[in-house]
C-alpha cells in the first residue's frame, strides 16, 4: 500500500519512526513524500498516488476494455490543460480543455489501484478525434472491436458526447465505421 508522508504522520508515526522504518526496510521511500510497504509497488499505483486526478485514456483505456490486445508502451493519462507536466518516462500526458475533461468519466480498479477512466462511449469519441495520431493498425483493430460490441454501447451517450465536442465529423465517422 502507498502512503503520503502526512498520512503516516496522521497514523501516529513520527518523522523519526518513519526514517527508522525506512532504514530497517519495513517501509520504502518511493519518491518525495510517498512511501510504500512494498519495495517495488505497481507503477500505475505510484502514478495515481502522485497525480490522483489523472484519467486513463486512449491506448491504455482501449487495452483495459479489451478493445486491443496491444500492450501500451506508456500510460496514456488525460489531465486538465493547465495541469503540471507529469515528468515520468512511462506516461504520455494528454491535455484536455476543462469543458471536455470530465465527459464520460467513470472509475475502475486495475491491479488494486482505483483510478478514473473514460467510459467506452467517450473512448469511441477519442478514437475518432485522435484517428490521425494513432497507428493505423491500432485504429483499425479498435474500430473492429467496437463493431463487435456496438449493441452494448449507449449511442445516446455517444451523440451527447459528440455534441459536447461540437463535431459532426465525429458522428459521421462513427456512423460510417461502427454502426
C-alpha atoms as a printed R data frame, in Angstrom:
    type eleno elety resid chain resno       x      y       z
1   ATOM     1    CA   UNK     A     1   0.000  0.000   0.000
2   ATOM     2    CA   UNK     A     2   1.150  3.544  -0.717
3   ATOM     3    CA   UNK     A     3   1.120  6.377   1.779
4   ATOM     4    CA   UNK     A     4   1.755 10.080   1.726
5   ATOM     5    CA   UNK     A     5   4.207 11.258   4.377
6   ATOM     6    CA   UNK     A     6   1.355 13.181   6.031
7   ATOM     7    CA   UNK     A     7  -0.794 10.030   6.150
8   ATOM     8    CA   UNK     A     8   1.945  8.250   8.068
9   ATOM     9    CA   UNK     A     9   2.128 11.169  10.490
10  ATOM    10    CA   UNK     A    10  -1.667 11.124  10.906
11  ATOM    11    CA   UNK     A    11  -1.481  7.378  11.641
12  ATOM    12    CA   UNK     A    12   0.669  8.133  14.669
13  ATOM    13    CA   UNK     A    13   4.180  7.760  13.298
14  ATOM    14    CA   UNK     A    14   6.761 10.450  13.956
15  ATOM    15    CA   UNK     A    15   9.306 11.586  11.389
16  ATOM    16    CA   UNK     A    16  11.946  9.669  13.366
17  ATOM    17    CA   UNK     A    17   9.837  6.468  13.333
18  ATOM    18    CA   UNK     A    18   9.281  6.778   9.582
19  ATOM    19    CA   UNK     A    19  13.017  7.181   8.960
20  ATOM    20    CA   UNK     A    20  13.715  4.194  11.240
21  ATOM    21    CA   UNK     A    21  11.192  2.013   9.336
22  ATOM    22    CA   UNK     A    22  12.803  3.046   6.036
23  ATOM    23    CA   UNK     A    23  16.259  2.180   7.385
24  ATOM    24    CA   UNK     A    24  15.043 -1.277   8.507
25  ATOM    25    CA   UNK     A    25  13.187 -1.917   5.204
26  ATOM    26    CA   UNK     A    26   9.783 -2.076   6.910
27  ATOM    27    CA   UNK     A    27   8.811  0.920   4.782
28  ATOM    28    CA   UNK     A    28  10.213  2.064   1.447
29  ATOM    29    CA   UNK     A    29  10.567  5.610   0.190
30  ATOM    30    CA   UNK     A    30   9.271  5.530  -3.373
31  ATOM    31    CA   UNK     A    31   9.609  9.204  -4.214
32  ATOM    32    CA   UNK     A    32   9.471 12.540  -2.463
33  ATOM    33    CA   UNK     A    33   6.640 12.337   0.083
34  ATOM    34    CA   UNK     A    34   5.440  8.862  -0.980
35  ATOM    35    CA   UNK     A    35   6.152  5.664   0.922
36  ATOM    36    CA   UNK     A    36   5.166  2.027   0.458
37  ATOM    37    CA   UNK     A    37   5.111 -1.145   2.492
38  ATOM    38    CA   UNK     A    38   6.274 -2.932  -0.694
39  ATOM    39    CA   UNK     A    39   9.740 -2.498  -2.142
40  ATOM    40    CA   UNK     A    40   8.534 -2.352  -5.754
41  ATOM    41    CA   UNK     A    41   4.935 -1.152  -5.943
42  ATOM    42    CA   UNK     A    42   2.985 -1.145  -9.204
43  ATOM    43    CA   UNK     A    43   3.985  1.802 -11.450
44  ATOM    44    CA   UNK     A    44   0.373  2.763 -12.091
45  ATOM    45    CA   UNK     A    45  -0.430  2.922  -8.372
46  ATOM    46    CA   UNK     A    46   2.550  5.245  -7.805
47  ATOM    47    CA   UNK     A    47   1.486  7.497 -10.691
48  ATOM    48    CA   UNK     A    48  -2.088  7.685  -9.380
49  ATOM    49    CA   UNK     A    49  -0.860  8.385  -5.849
50  ATOM    50    CA   UNK     A    50   1.291 11.256  -7.157
51  ATOM    51    CA   UNK     A    51  -1.421 12.522  -9.522
52  ATOM    52    CA   UNK     A    52  -4.821 11.430  -8.154
53  ATOM    53    CA   UNK     A    53  -6.906 13.276 -10.754
54  ATOM    54    CA   UNK     A    54  -5.431 11.709 -13.897
55  ATOM    55    CA   UNK     A    55  -7.772  9.854 -16.244
56  ATOM    56    CA   UNK     A    56  -6.806  6.699 -18.134
57  ATOM    57    CA   UNK     A    57  -7.435  7.280 -21.836
58  ATOM    58    CA   UNK     A    58  -6.576  6.246 -25.389
59  ATOM    59    CA   UNK     A    59  -4.281  3.206 -25.794
60  ATOM    60    CA   UNK     A    60  -4.258  2.402 -22.068
61  ATOM    61    CA   UNK     A    61  -8.034  2.521 -21.781
62  ATOM    62    CA   UNK     A    62  -8.507  0.611 -25.055
63  ATOM    63    CA   UNK     A    63  -6.314 -2.117 -23.601
64  ATOM    64    CA   UNK     A    64  -8.148 -2.104 -20.250
65  ATOM    65    CA   UNK     A    65 -11.512 -2.533 -22.033
66  ATOM    66    CA   UNK     A    66 -10.088 -5.341 -24.246
67  ATOM    67    CA   UNK     A    67 -10.561 -3.268 -27.383
68  ATOM    68    CA   UNK     A    68  -6.963 -4.061 -28.302
69  ATOM    69    CA   UNK     A    69  -4.541 -6.763 -27.315
70  ATOM    70    CA   UNK     A    70  -1.538 -4.493 -27.887
71  ATOM    71    CA   UNK     A    71   0.020 -3.656 -24.539
72  ATOM    72    CA   UNK     A    72   0.638  0.104 -24.478
73  ATOM    73    CA   UNK     A    73   4.206  1.325 -24.146
74  ATOM    74    CA   UNK     A    74   3.049  4.171 -21.911
75  ATOM    75    CA   UNK     A    75   0.257  5.028 -19.533
76  ATOM    76    CA   UNK     A    76  -1.919  7.439 -21.505
77  ATOM    77    CA   UNK     A    77  -3.339  9.887 -18.988
78  ATOM    78    CA   UNK     A    78  -5.660 12.815 -19.558
79  ATOM    79    CA   UNK     A    79  -5.256 15.927 -17.429
80  ATOM    80    CA   UNK     A    80  -6.546 19.471 -17.395
81  ATOM    81    CA   UNK     A    81  -4.855 21.701 -19.963
82  ATOM    82    CA   UNK     A    82  -3.485 23.810 -17.079
83  ATOM    83    CA   UNK     A    83  -2.097 20.835 -15.139
84  ATOM    84    CA   UNK     A    84   1.587 20.476 -14.421
85  ATOM    85    CA   UNK     A    85   3.552 18.339 -16.828
86  ATOM    86    CA   UNK     A    86   3.958 14.821 -15.469
87  ATOM    87    CA   UNK     A    87   7.680 14.107 -15.584
88  ATOM    88    CA   UNK     A    88   7.609 10.348 -15.895
89  ATOM    89    CA   UNK     A    89   9.003  8.433 -18.850
90  ATOM    90    CA   UNK     A    90   6.243  5.819 -18.585
91  ATOM    91    CA   UNK     A    91   3.479  8.436 -19.060
92  ATOM    92    CA   UNK     A    92   2.052 10.123 -22.152
93  ATOM    93    CA   UNK     A    93   0.044 13.075 -20.938
94  ATOM    94    CA   UNK     A    94  -2.971 14.218 -22.948
95  ATOM    95    CA   UNK     A    95  -4.054 17.747 -22.091
96  ATOM    96    CA   UNK     A    96  -7.805 18.437 -22.257
97  ATOM    97    CA   UNK     A    97  -9.830 21.599 -22.021
98  ATOM    98    CA   UNK     A    98 -11.744 21.759 -18.754
99  ATOM    99    CA   UNK     A    99 -15.071 21.548 -20.660
100 ATOM   100    CA   UNK     A   100 -14.094 18.164 -22.094
101 ATOM   101    CA   UNK     A   101 -12.084 16.627 -19.264
102 ATOM   102    CA   UNK     A   102 -14.884 15.054 -17.220
103 ATOM   103    CA   UNK     A   103 -17.165 13.999 -20.076
104 ATOM   104    CA   UNK     A   104 -17.731 10.243 -19.821
105 ATOM   105    CA   UNK     A   105 -15.724  9.889 -16.633
106 ATOM   106    CA   UNK     A   106 -16.020  6.715 -14.571
107 ATOM   107    CA   UNK     A   107 -13.930  4.781 -12.051
108 ATOM   108    CA   UNK     A   108 -12.224  1.425 -12.353
109 ATOM   109    CA   UNK     A   109  -9.827 -0.784 -10.451
110 ATOM   110    CA   UNK     A   110  -6.661 -2.065 -12.103
111 ATOM   111    CA   UNK     A   111  -4.389 -4.306 -10.038
112 ATOM   112    CA   UNK     A   112  -5.644 -2.922  -6.714
113 ATOM   113    CA   UNK     A   113  -5.373  0.661  -7.977
114 ATOM   114    CA   UNK     A   114  -8.584  2.658  -8.160
115 ATOM   115    CA   UNK     A   115  -8.477  5.375 -10.796
116 ATOM   116    CA   UNK     A   116 -10.520  7.387 -13.254
117 ATOM   117    CA   UNK     A   117 -11.105  6.146 -16.792
118 ATOM   118    CA   UNK     A   118 -13.311  7.227 -19.673
119 ATOM   119    CA   UNK     A   119 -16.291  5.031 -20.495
120 ATOM   120    CA   UNK     A   120 -16.382  3.125 -23.784
121 ATOM   121    CA   UNK     A   121 -18.633  5.707 -25.423
122 ATOM   122    CA   UNK     A   122 -16.223  8.543 -24.647
123 ATOM   123    CA   UNK     A   123 -13.305  6.434 -25.833
124 ATOM   124    CA   UNK     A   124 -15.055  5.944 -29.148
125 ATOM   125    CA   UNK     A   125 -15.137  9.733 -29.465
126 ATOM   126    CA   UNK     A   126 -11.432  9.874 -28.516
127 ATOM   127    CA   UNK     A   127 -10.618  7.181 -31.069
128 ATOM   128    CA   UNK     A   128 -12.122  9.279 -33.856
129 ATOM   129    CA   UNK     A   129 -10.635 12.542 -32.528
130 ATOM   130    CA   UNK     A   130  -7.132 11.046 -32.486
131 ATOM   131    CA   UNK     A   131  -7.555  8.925 -35.621
132 ATOM   132    CA   UNK     A   132  -4.681 10.574 -37.488
133 ATOM   133    CA   UNK     A   133  -2.342 10.428 -34.475
134 ATOM   134    CA   UNK     A   134  -2.824  6.724 -33.737
135 ATOM   135    CA   UNK     A   135  -1.073  3.939 -35.617
136 ATOM   136    CA   UNK     A   136  -3.363  2.799 -38.427
137 ATOM   137    CA   UNK     A   137  -3.270 -0.853 -37.286
138 ATOM   138    CA   UNK     A   138  -4.331  0.111 -33.760
139 ATOM   139    CA   UNK     A   139  -7.143  2.306 -35.069
140 ATOM   140    CA   UNK     A   140  -8.493 -0.497 -37.289
141 ATOM   141    CA   UNK     A   141  -8.262 -3.084 -34.508
142 ATOM   142    CA   UNK     A   142 -10.126 -0.881 -32.024
143 ATOM   143    CA   UNK     A   143 -12.783  0.159 -34.589
144 ATOM   144    CA   UNK     A   144 -13.356 -3.505 -35.492
145 ATOM   145    CA   UNK     A   145 -13.744 -4.371 -31.817
146 ATOM   146    CA   UNK     A   146 -16.207 -1.515 -31.380
147 ATOM   147    CA   UNK     A   147 -18.257 -3.022 -34.227
148 ATOM   148    CA   UNK     A   148 -18.387 -6.289 -32.275
149 ATOM   149    CA   UNK     A   149 -19.729 -4.584 -29.130
150 ATOM   150    CA   UNK     A   150 -21.921 -1.927 -30.753
151 ATOM   151    CA   UNK     A   151 -25.050 -3.465 -29.189
152 ATOM   152    CA   UNK     A   152 -23.553 -2.896 -25.726
153 ATOM   153    CA   UNK     A   153 -22.925  0.810 -26.344
154 ATOM   154    CA   UNK     A   154 -25.283  3.600 -25.362
155 ATOM   155    CA   UNK     A   155 -25.452  5.603 -28.585
156 ATOM   156    CA   UNK     A   156 -27.449  8.351 -26.869
157 ATOM   157    CA   UNK     A   157 -24.296  8.992 -24.822
158 ATOM   158    CA   UNK     A   158 -22.185  8.917 -27.981
159 ATOM   159    CA   UNK     A   159 -24.439 11.526 -29.646
160 ATOM   160    CA   UNK     A   160 -24.419 13.655 -26.493
161 ATOM   161    CA   UNK     A   161 -20.613 13.480 -26.243
162 ATOM   162    CA   UNK     A   162 -20.214 14.313 -29.933
163 ATOM   163    CA   UNK     A   163 -22.400 17.407 -29.422
164 ATOM   164    CA   UNK     A   164 -20.235 18.499 -26.486
165 ATOM   165    CA   UNK     A   165 -17.192 18.245 -28.764
166 ATOM   166    CA   UNK     A   166 -19.242 20.142 -31.358
167 ATOM   167    CA   UNK     A   167 -18.150 17.922 -34.224
168 ATOM   168    CA   UNK     A   168 -20.390 16.494 -36.911
169 ATOM   169    CA   UNK     A   169 -17.277 14.778 -38.329
170 ATOM   170    CA   UNK     A   170 -17.058 12.568 -35.229
171 ATOM   171    CA   UNK     A   171 -20.645 11.309 -35.585
172 ATOM   172    CA   UNK     A   172 -20.339 10.860 -39.360
173 ATOM   173    CA   UNK     A   173 -17.211  8.759 -38.856
174 ATOM   174    CA   UNK     A   174 -18.811  6.675 -36.103
175 ATOM   175    CA   UNK     A   175 -21.976  6.115 -38.139
176 ATOM   176    CA   UNK     A   176 -19.901  5.083 -41.149
177 ATOM   177    CA   UNK     A   177 -17.325  2.883 -39.396
178 ATOM   178    CA   UNK     A   178 -19.135  1.382 -36.382
179 ATOM   179    CA   UNK     A   179 -22.913  1.309 -36.878
